PDB file of C-alpha atoms and ligand atoms in Angstrom:
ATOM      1  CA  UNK A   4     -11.972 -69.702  25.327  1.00 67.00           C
ATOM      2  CA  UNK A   5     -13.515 -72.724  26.431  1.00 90.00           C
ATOM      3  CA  UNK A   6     -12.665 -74.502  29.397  1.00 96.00           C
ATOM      4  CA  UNK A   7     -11.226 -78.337  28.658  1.00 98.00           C
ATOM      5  CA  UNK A   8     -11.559 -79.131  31.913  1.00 98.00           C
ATOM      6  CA  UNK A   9     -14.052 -78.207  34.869  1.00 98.00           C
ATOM      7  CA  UNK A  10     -13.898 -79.478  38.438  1.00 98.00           C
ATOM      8  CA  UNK A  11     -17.257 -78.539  40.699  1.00 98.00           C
ATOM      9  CA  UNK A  12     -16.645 -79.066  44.220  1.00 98.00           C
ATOM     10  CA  UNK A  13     -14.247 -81.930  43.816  1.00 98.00           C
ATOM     11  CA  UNK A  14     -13.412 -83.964  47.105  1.00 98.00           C
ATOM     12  CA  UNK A  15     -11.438 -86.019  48.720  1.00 98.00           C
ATOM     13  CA  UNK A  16     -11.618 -87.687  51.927  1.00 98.00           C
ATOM     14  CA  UNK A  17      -8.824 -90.310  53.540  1.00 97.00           C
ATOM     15  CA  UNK A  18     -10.629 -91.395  56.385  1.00 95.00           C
ATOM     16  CA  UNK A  19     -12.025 -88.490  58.219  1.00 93.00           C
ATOM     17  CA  UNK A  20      -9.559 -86.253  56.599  1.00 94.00           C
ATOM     18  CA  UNK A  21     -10.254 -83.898  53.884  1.00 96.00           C
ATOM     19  CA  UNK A  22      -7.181 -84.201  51.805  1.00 98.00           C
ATOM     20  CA  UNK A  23      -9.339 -81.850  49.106  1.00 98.00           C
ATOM     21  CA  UNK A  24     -12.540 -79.972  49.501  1.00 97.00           C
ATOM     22  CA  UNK A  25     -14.773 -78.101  47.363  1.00 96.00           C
ATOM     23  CA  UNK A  26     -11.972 -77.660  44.724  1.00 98.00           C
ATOM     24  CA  UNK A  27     -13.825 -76.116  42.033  1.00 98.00           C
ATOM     25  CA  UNK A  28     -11.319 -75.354  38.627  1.00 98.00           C
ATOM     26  CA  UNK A  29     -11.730 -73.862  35.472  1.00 98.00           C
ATOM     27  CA  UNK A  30      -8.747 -74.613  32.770  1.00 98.00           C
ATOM     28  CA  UNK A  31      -8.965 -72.839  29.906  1.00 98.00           C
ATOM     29  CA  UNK A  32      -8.729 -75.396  26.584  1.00 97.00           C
ATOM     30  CA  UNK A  33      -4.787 -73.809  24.893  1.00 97.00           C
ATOM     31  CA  UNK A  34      -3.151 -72.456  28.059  1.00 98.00           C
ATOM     32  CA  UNK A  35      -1.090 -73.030  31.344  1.00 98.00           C
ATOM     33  CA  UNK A  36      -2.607 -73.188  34.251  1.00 98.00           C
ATOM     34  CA  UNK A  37      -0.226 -73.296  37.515  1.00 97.00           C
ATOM     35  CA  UNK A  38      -1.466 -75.097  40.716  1.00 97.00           C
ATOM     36  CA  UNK A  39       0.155 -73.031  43.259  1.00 95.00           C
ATOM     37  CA  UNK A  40       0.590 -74.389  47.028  1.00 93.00           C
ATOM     38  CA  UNK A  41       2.403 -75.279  50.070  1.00 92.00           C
ATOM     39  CA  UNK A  42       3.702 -79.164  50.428  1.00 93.00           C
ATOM     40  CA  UNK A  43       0.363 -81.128  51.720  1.00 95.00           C
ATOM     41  CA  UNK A  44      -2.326 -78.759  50.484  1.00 96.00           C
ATOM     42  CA  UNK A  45      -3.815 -80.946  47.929  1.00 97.00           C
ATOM     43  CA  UNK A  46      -2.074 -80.608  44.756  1.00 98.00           C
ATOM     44  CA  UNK A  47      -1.351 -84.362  43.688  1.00 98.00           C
ATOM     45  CA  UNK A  48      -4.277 -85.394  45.422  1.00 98.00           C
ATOM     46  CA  UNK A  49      -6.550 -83.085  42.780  1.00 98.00           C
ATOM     47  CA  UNK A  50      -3.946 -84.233  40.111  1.00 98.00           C
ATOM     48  CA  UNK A  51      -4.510 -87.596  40.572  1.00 98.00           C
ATOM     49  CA  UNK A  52      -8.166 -87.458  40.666  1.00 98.00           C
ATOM     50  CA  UNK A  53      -8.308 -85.983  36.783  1.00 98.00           C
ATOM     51  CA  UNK A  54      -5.772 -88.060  35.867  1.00 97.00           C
ATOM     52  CA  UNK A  55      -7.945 -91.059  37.499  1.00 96.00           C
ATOM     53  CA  UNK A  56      -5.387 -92.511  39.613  1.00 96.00           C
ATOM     54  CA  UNK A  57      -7.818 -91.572  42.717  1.00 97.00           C
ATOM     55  CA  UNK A  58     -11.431 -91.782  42.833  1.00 97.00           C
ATOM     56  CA  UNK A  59     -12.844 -88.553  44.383  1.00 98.00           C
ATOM     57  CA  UNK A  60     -15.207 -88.429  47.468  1.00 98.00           C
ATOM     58  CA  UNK A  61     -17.643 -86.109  45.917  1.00 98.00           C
ATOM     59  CA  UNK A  62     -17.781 -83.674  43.609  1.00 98.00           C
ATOM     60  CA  UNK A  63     -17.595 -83.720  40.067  1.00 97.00           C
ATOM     61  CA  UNK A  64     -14.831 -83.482  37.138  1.00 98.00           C
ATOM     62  CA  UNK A  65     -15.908 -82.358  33.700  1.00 98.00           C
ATOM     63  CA  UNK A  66     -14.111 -82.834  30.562  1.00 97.00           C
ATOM     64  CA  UNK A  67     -15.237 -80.749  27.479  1.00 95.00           C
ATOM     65  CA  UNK A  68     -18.336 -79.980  29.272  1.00 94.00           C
ATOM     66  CA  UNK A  69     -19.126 -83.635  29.614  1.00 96.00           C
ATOM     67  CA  UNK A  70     -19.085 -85.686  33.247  1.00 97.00           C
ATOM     68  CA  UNK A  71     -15.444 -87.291  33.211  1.00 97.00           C
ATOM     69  CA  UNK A  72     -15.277 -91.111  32.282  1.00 95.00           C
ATOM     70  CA  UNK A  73     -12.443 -93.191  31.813  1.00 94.00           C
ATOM     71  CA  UNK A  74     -12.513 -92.454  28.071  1.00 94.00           C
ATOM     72  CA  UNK A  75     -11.218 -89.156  28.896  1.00 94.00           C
ATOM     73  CA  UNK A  76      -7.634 -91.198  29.744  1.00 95.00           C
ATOM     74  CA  UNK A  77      -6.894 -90.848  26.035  1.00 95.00           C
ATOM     75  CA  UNK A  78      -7.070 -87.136  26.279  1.00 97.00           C
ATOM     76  CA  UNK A  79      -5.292 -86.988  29.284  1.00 98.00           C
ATOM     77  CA  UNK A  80      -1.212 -87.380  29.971  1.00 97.00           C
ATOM     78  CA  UNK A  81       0.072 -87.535  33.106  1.00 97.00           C
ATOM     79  CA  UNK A  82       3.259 -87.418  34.933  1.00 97.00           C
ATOM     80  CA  UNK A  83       2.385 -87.530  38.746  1.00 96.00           C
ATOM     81  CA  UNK A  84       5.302 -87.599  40.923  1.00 86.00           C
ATOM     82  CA  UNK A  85       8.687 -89.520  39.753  1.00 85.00           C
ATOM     83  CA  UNK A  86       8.112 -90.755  36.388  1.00 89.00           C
ATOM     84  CA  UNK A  87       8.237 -94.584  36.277  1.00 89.00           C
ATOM     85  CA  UNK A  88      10.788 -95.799  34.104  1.00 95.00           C
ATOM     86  CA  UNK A  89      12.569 -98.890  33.398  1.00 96.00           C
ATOM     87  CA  UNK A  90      16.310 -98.344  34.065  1.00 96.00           C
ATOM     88  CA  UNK A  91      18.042-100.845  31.971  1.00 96.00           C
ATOM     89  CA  UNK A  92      16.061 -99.666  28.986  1.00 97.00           C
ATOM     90  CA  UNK A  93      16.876 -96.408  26.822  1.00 97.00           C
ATOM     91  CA  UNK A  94      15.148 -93.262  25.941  1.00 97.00           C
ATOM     92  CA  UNK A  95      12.914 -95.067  22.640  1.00 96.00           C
ATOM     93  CA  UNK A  96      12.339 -98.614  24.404  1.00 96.00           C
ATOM     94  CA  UNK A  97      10.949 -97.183  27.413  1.00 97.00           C
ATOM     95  CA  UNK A  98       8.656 -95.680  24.753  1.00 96.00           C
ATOM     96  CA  UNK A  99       8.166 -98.551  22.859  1.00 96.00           C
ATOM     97  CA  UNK A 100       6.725-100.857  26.252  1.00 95.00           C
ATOM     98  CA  UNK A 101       3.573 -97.833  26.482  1.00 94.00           C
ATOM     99  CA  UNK A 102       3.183 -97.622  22.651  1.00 94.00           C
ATOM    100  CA  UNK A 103       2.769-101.514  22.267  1.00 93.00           C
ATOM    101  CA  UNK A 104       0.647-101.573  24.950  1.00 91.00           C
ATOM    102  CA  UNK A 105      -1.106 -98.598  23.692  1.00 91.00           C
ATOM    103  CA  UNK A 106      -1.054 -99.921  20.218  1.00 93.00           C
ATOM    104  CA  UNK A 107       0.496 -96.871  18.315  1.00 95.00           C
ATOM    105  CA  UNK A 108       2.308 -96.335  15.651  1.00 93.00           C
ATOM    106  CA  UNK A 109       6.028 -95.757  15.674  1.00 91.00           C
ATOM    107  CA  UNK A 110       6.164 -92.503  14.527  1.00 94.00           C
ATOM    108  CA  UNK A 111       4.291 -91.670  17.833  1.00 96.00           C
ATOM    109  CA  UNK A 112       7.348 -92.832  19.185  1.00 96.00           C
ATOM    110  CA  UNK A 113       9.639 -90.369  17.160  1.00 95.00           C
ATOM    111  CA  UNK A 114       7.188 -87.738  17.636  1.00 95.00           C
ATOM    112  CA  UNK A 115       6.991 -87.921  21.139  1.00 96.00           C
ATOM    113  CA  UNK A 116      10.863 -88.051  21.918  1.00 96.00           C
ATOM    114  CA  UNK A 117      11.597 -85.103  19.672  1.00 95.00           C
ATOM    115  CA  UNK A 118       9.353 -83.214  21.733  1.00 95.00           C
ATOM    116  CA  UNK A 119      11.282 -83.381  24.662  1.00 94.00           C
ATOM    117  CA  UNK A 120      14.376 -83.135  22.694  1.00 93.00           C
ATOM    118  CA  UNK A 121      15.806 -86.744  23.027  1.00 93.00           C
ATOM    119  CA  UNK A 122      16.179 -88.291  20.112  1.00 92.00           C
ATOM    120  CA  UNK A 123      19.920 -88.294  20.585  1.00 89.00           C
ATOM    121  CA  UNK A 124      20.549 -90.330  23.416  1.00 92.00           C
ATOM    122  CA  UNK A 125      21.033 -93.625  21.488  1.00 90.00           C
ATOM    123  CA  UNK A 126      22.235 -96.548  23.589  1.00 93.00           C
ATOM    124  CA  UNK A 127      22.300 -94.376  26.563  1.00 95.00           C
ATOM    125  CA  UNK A 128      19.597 -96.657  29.432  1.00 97.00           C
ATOM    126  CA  UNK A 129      17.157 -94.197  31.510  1.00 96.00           C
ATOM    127  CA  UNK A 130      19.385 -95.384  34.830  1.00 96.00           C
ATOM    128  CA  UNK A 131      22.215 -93.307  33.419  1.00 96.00           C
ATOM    129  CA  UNK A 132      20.151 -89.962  32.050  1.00 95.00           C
ATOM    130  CA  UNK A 133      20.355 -86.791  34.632  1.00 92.00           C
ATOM    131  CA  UNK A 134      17.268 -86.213  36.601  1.00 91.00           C
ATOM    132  CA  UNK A 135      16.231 -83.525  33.982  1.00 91.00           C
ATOM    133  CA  UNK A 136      16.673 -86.047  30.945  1.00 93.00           C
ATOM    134  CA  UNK A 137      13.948 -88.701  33.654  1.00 94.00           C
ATOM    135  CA  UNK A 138      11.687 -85.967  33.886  1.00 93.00           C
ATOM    136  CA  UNK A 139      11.785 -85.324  30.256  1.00 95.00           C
ATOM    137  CA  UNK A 140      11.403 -88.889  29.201  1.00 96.00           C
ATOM    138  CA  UNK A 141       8.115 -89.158  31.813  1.00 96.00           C
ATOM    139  CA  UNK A 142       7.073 -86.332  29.537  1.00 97.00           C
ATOM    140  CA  UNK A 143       7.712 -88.017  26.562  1.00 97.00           C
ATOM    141  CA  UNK A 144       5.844 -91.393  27.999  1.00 97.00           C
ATOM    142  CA  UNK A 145       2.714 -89.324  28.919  1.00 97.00           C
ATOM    143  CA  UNK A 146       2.705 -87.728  25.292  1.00 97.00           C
ATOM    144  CA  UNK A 147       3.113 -90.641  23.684  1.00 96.00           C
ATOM    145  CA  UNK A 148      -0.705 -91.104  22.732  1.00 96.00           C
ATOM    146  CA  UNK A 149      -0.887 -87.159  22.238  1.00 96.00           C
ATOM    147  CA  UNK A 150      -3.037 -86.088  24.933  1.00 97.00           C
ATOM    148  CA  UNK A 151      -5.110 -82.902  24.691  1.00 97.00           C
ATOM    149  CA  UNK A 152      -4.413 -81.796  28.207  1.00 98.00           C
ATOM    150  CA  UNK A 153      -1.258 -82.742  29.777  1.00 98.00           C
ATOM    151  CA  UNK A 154      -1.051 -82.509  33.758  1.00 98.00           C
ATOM    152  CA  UNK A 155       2.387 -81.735  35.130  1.00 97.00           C
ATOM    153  CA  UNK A 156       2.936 -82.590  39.176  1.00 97.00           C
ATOM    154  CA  UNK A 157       5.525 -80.592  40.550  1.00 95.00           C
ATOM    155  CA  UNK A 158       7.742 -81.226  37.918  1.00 94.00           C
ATOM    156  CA  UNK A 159      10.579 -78.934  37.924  1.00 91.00           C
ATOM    157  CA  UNK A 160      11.393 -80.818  41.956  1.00 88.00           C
ATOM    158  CA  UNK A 161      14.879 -80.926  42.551  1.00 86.00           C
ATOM    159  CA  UNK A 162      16.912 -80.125  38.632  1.00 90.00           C
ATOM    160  CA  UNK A 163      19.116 -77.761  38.374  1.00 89.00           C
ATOM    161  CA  UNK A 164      18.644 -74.042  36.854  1.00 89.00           C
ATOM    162  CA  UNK A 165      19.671 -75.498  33.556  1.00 89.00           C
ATOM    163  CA  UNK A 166      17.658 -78.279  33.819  1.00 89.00           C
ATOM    164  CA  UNK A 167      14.115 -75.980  35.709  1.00 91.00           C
ATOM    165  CA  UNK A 168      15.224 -73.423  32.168  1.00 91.00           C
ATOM    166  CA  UNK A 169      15.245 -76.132  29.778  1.00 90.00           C
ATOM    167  CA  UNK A 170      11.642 -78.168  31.066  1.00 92.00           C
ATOM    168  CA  UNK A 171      10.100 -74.486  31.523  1.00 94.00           C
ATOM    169  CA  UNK A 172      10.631 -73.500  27.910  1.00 94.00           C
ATOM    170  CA  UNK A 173       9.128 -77.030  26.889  1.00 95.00           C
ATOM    171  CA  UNK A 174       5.869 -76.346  28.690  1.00 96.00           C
ATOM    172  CA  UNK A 175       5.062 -72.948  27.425  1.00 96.00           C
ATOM    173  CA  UNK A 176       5.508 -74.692  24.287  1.00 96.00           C
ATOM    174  CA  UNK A 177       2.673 -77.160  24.330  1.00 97.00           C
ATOM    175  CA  UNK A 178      -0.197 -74.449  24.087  1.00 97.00           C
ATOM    176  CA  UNK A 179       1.388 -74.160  20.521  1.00 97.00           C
ATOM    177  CA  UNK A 180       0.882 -77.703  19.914  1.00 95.00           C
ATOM    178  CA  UNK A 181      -2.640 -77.963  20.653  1.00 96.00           C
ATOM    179  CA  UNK A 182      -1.594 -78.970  24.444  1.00 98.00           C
ATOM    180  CA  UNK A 183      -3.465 -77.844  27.457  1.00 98.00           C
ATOM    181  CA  UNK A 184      -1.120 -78.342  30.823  1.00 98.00           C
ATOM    182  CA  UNK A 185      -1.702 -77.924  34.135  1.00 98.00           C
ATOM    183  CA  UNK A 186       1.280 -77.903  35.776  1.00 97.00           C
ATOM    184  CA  UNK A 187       1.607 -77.930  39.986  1.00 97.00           C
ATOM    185  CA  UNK A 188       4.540 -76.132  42.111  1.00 94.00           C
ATOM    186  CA  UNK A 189       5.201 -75.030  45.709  1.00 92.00           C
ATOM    187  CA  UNK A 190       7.365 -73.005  43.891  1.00 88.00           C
ATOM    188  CA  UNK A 191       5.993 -69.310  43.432  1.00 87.00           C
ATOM    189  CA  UNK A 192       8.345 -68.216  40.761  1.00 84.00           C
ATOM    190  CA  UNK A 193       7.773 -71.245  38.905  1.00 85.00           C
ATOM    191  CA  UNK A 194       4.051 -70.612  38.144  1.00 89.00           C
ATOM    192  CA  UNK A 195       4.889 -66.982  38.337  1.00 88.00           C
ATOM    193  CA  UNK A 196       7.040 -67.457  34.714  1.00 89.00           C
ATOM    194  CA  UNK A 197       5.308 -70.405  33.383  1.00 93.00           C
ATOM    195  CA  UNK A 198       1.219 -69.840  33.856  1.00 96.00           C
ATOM    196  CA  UNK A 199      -1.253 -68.381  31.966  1.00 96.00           C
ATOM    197  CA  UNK A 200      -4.617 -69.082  34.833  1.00 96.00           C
ATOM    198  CA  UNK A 201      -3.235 -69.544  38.519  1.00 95.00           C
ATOM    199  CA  UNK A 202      -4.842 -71.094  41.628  1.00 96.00           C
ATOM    200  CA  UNK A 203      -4.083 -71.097  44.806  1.00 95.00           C
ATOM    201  CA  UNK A 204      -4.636 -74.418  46.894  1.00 95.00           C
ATOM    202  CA  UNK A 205      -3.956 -74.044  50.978  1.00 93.00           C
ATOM    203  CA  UNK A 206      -5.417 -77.226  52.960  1.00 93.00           C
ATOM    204  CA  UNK A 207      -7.246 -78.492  50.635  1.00 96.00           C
ATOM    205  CA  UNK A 208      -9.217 -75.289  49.138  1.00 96.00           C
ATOM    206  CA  UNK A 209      -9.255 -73.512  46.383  1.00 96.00           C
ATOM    207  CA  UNK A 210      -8.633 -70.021  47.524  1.00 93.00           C
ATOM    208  CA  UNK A 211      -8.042 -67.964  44.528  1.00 93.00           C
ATOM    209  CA  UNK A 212      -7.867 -68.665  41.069  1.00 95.00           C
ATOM    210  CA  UNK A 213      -7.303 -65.610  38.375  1.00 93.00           C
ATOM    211  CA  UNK A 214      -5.176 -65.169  35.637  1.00 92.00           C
ATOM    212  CA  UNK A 215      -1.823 -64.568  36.310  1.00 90.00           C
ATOM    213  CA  UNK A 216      -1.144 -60.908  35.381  1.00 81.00           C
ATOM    214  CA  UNK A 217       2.137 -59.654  34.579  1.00 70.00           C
ATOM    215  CA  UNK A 218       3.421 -57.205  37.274  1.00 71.00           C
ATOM    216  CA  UNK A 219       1.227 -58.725  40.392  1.00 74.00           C
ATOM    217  CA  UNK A 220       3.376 -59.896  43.073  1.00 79.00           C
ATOM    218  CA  UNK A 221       2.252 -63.388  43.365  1.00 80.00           C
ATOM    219  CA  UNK A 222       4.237 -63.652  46.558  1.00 81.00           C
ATOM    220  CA  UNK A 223       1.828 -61.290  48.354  1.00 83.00           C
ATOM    221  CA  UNK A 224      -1.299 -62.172  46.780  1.00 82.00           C
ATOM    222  CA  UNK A 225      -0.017 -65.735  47.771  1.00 81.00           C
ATOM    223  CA  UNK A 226       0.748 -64.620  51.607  1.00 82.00           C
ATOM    224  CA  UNK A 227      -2.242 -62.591  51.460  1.00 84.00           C
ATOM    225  CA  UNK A 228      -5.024 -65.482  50.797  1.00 82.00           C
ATOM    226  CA  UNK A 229      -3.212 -67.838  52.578  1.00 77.00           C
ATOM    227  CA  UNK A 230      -2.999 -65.273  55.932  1.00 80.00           C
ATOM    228  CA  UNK A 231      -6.812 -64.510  55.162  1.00 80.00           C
ATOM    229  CA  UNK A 232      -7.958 -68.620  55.244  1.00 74.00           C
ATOM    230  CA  UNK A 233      -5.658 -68.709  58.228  1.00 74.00           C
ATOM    231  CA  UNK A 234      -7.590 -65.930  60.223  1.00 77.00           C
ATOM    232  CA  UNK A 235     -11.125 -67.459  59.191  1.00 75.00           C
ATOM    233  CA  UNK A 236     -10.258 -70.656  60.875  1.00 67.00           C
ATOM    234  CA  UNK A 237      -9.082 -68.630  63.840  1.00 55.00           C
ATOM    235  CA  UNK A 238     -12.154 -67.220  63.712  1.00 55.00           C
ATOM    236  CA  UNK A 239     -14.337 -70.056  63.532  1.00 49.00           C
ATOM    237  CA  UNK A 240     -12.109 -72.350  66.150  1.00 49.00           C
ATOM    238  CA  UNK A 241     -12.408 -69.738  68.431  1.00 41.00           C
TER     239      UNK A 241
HETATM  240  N1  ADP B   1      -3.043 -91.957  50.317  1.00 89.76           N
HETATM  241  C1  ADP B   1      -3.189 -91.080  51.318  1.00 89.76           C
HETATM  242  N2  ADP B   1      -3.674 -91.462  52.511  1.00 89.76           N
HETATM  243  C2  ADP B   1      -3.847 -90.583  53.520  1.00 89.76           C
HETATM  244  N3  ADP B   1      -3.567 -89.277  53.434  1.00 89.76           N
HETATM  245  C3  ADP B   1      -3.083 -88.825  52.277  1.00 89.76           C
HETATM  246  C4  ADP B   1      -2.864 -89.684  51.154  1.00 89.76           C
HETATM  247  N4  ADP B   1      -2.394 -88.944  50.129  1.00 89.76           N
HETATM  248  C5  ADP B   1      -2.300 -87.681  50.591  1.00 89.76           C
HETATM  249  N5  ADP B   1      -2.715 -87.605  51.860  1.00 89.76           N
HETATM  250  C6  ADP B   1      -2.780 -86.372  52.686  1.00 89.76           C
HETATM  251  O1  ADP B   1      -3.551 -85.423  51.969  1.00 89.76           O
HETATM  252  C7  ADP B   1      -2.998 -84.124  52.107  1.00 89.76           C
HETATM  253  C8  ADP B   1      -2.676 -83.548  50.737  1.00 89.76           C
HETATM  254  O2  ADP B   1      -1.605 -84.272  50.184  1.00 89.76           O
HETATM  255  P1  ADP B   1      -1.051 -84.016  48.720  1.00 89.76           P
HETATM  256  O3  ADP B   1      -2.198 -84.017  47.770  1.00 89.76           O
HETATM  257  O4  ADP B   1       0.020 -85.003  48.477  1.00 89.76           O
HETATM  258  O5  ADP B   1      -0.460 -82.546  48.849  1.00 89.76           O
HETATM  259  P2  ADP B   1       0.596 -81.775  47.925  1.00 89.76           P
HETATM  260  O6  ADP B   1       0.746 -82.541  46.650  1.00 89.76           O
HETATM  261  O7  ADP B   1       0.005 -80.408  47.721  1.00 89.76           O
HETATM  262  O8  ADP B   1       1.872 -81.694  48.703  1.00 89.76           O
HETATM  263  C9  ADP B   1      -1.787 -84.263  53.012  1.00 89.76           C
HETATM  264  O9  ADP B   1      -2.181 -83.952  54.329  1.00 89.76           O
HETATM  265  C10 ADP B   1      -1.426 -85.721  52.873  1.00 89.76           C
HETATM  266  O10 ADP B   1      -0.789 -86.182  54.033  1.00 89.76           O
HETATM  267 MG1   MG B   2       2.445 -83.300  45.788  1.00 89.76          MG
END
């Protein structure tokens, strides 16, 4: 399988802090690949880097084998953090304001909203949907131009088990659709059902990245390259 997307050594610096360094991916084009780590190690940071909300320090970020430009934005989807929506508007004119702008067809529209299964919320306006139906509908607005690789930040963050069920069965659907995701967690049973590839991000570095077999206990593995990155800074402090 060929990887869709390739980052070599990607960096980020705020200041003199090294919110990311030498973060070097490899998602494979048709799968899931979870972004595993603890709150502040670097997970929307790298997120928003591919999805070219951030400019990286260094490094590089490769798209189909090719150097990443801004035309790779209509490949890309994104739903970083809390989806942006407008409140007094429903499920399909929400829609509507990014496929005008976009300049797509309505059935992009339709498409994109029976996707996420909410085509039946009719006069209903976004203020009034559960957090679930939000997430879904920033889903549905990332889709809209049907991306190739869809990147997911932490999105299951604070539904309910209905609501983390319902959003995981939609993502290991979009392989089947010809959708790539990469989807990020602090959550270790979250990737641990959902993901096809893991990695592991802890301060900034990538510091495993595998496939996620059935039957490993991610929690140790987890604890186990976290502990080891822990004891090599000990070591080098010291
Ligand atoms: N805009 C910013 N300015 C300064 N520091 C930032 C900024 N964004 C993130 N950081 C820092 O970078 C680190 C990684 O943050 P982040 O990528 O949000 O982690 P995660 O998504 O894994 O919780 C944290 O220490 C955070 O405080
Ligand atoms: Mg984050």
């Amino acid at each position: 399988m060929n990887d869709i997307l390739r980052t070599v050594n990607l960096e980020k610096r705020f200041g003199k802090q090294a919110a990311v360094s030498g973060v070097s991916l490899h998602v494979r084009e048709g799968t899931v690949y979870g972004l595993l780590g603890p709150n502040g190690a670097g997970k929307t940071t790298t997120l928003k880097m591919i999805a070219g909300l951030l400019r990286p320090s260094s490094g590089e970020i490769r798209m189909n084998g090719k150097p990443w430009t801004r035309d790779c934005l209509g490949e890309i989807g994104a739903l970083i953090e809390a989806p942006a929506l407008y409140g007094n508007l429903t499920a399909r004119e929400n829609l509507l304001v990014h496929a005008r702008l976009l300049k797509l067809p309505e059935s992009a529209i339709r498409s994109a909203l029976e996707t996420v299964d909410l085509t039946n919320t009719g006069r209903k306006k976004a203020s009034q949907f559960s957090l679930g139906m939000r997430q879904r509908l920033g889903i549905a607005i990332a889709l809209v131009h049907s991306p190739r690789l869809l990147i997911l930040d932490e999105p299951t963050n604070g539904l309910d088990p209905l609501g983390i069920q319902e959003l995981r069965e939609l993502i290991r659907s979009f392989p089947a659709r010809g959708i790539t995701v990469i989807l990020s967690s602090h959550i270790l049973s979250e990737v641990e059902q959902t993901a096809d590839d893991i990695g592991i991000i802890s301060e900034g570095r990538l510091l495993y990245e595998g496939a996620n077999r059935r039957g490993t206990d991610l929690e140790a593995l987890f604890m186990e390259v976290v502990r080891e990155r822990q004891a090599e800074g000990g070591a080098r402090h010291a």
